[in-house]
Short mmCIF file of C-alpha atoms in Angstrom, two decimals:
data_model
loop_
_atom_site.label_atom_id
_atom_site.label_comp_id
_atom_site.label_asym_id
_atom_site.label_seq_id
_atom_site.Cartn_x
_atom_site.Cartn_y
_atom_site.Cartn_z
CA UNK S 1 0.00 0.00 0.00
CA UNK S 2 1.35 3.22 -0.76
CA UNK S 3 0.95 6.78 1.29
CA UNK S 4 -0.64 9.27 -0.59
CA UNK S 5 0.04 13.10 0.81
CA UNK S 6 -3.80 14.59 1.76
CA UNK S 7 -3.47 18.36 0.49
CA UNK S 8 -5.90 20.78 1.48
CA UNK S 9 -7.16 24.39 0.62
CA UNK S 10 -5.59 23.75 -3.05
CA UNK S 11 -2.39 23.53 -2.06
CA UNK S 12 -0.67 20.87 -4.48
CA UNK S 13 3.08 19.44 -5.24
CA UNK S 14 3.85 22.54 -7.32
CA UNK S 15 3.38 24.37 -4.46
CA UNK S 16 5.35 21.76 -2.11
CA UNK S 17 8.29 22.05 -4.88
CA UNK S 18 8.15 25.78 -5.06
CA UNK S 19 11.70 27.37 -4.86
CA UNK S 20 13.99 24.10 -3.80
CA UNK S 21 15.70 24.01 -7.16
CA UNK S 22 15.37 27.91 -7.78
CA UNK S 23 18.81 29.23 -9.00
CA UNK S 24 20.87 31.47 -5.98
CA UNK S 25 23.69 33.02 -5.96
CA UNK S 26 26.69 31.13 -4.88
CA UNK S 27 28.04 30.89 -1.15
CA UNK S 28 31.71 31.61 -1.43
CA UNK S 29 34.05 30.90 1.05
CA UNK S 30 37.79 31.00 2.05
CA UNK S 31 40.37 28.86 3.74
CA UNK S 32 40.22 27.86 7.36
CA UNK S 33 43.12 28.36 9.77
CA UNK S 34 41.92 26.45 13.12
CA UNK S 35 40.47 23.44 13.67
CA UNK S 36 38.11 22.29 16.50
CA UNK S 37 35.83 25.73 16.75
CA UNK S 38 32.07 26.40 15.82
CA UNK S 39 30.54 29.78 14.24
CA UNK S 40 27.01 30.73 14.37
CA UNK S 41 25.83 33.38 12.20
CA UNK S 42 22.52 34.83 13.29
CA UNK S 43 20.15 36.33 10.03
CA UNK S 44 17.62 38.26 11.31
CA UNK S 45 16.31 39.72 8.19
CA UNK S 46 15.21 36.81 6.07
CA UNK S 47 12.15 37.10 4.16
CA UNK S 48 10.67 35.16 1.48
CA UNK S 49 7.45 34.69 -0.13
CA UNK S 50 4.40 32.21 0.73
CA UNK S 51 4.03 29.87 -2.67
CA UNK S 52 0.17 29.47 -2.31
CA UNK S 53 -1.09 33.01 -0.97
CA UNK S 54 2.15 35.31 -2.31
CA UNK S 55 2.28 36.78 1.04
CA UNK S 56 5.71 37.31 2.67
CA UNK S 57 7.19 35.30 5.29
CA UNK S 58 9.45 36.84 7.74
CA UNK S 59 12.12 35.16 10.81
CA UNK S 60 15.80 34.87 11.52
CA UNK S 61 17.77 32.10 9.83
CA UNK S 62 20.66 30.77 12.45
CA UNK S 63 23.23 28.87 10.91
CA UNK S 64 25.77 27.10 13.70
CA UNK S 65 28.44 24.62 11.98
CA UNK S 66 31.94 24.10 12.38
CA UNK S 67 34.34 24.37 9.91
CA UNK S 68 36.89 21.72 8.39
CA UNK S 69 38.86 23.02 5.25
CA UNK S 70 36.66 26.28 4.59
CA UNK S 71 34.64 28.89 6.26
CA UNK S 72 31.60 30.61 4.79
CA UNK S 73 32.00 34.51 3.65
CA UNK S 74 29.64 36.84 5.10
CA UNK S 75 28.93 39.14 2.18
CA UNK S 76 28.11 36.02 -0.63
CA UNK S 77 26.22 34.37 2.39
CA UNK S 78 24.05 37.77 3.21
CA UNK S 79 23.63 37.94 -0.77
CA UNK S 80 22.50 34.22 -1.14
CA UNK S 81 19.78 34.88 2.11
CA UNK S 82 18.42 38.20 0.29
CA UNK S 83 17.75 36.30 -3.25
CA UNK S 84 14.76 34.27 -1.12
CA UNK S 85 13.27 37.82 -0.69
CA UNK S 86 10.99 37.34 -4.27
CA UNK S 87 11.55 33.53 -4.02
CA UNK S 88 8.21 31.52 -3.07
CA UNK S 89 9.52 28.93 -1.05
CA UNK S 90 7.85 26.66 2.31
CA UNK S 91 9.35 27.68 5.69
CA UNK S 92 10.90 23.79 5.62
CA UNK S 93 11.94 23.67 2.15
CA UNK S 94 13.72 27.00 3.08
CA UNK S 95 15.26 25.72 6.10
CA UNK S 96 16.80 22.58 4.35
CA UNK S 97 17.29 24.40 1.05
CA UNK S 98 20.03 26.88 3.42
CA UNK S 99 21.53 23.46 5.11
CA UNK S 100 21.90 21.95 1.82
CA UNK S 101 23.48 25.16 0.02
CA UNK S 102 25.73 25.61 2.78
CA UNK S 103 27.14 22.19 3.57
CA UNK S 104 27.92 22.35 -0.32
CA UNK S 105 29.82 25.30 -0.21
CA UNK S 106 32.07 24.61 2.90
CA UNK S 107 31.73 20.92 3.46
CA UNK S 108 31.58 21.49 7.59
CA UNK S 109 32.02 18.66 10.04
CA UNK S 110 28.67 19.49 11.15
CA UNK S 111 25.74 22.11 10.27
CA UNK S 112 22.94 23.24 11.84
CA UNK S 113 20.43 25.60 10.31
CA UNK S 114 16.99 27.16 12.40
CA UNK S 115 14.98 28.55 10.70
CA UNK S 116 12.56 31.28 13.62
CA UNK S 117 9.56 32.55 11.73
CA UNK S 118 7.34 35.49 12.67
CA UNK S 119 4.37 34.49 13.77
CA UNK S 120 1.26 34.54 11.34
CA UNK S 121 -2.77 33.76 12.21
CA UNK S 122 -1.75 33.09 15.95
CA UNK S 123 1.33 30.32 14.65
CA UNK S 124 4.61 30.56 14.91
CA UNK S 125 7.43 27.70 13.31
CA UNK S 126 10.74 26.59 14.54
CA UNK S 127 12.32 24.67 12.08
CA UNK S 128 15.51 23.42 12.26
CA UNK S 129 18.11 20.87 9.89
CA UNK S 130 21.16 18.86 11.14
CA UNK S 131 24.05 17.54 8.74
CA UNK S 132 25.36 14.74 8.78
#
């Protein structure tokens, strides 16, 4: 027997889909000269739009990894977060879309990546991805 997702309200699998293979610009990074240390960078700004209503979303992305060979940079990192500003794109796809982007660019030991978001109709979502 297979699962079949129940959607409601109209939302469908485009919608689901919406923004996880949208082109962003590119994380850079540059070498790291310690080992054993973690960073967490704290976005407070992020915004993005809902892919059913086209309402925006608003909430702080934290990103908390340690490095191995490579560190993220802070500018291509704040420009990658500000391209999901006209991107429609699920709080969760979001959230794993930044863990995935980032353990691609820097290839950390570890990664974690919360995503806070501003409360909306009396809800408010944590969500949060862990690599490995």
């Amino acid at each position: 027997m297979t699962r079949r997702s129940k959607t409601k309200l109209g939302y469908n699998d485009r919608h689901a889909k919406s923004g996880i293979t949208a082109p962003l610009p590119d994380i850079e990074t540059f070498p790291n000269q310690y080992k054993g240390y973690e960073i967490t960078i704290e976005i407070p700004e992020y915004t993005a739009i809902c892919p059913k209503t086209g309402l925006p979303d608003f909430g702080t992305i934290t990103i908390h990894y340690m490095p191995d060979k490579d560190c993220l940079e802070l500018k291509s990192l704040k420009m990658y977060i500000h391209a999901y500003r006209n991107l429609g794109i699920f709080y969760e796809n979001s959230v794993n879309r930044v863990l995935q982007d980032v353990v691609t660019a820097c290839r950390p030991v570890w990664a974690k990546v919360t995503g806070t978001f501003a409360a909306r109709g009396g809800l408010r979502s944590v969500i949060e991805a862990r690599y490995p």
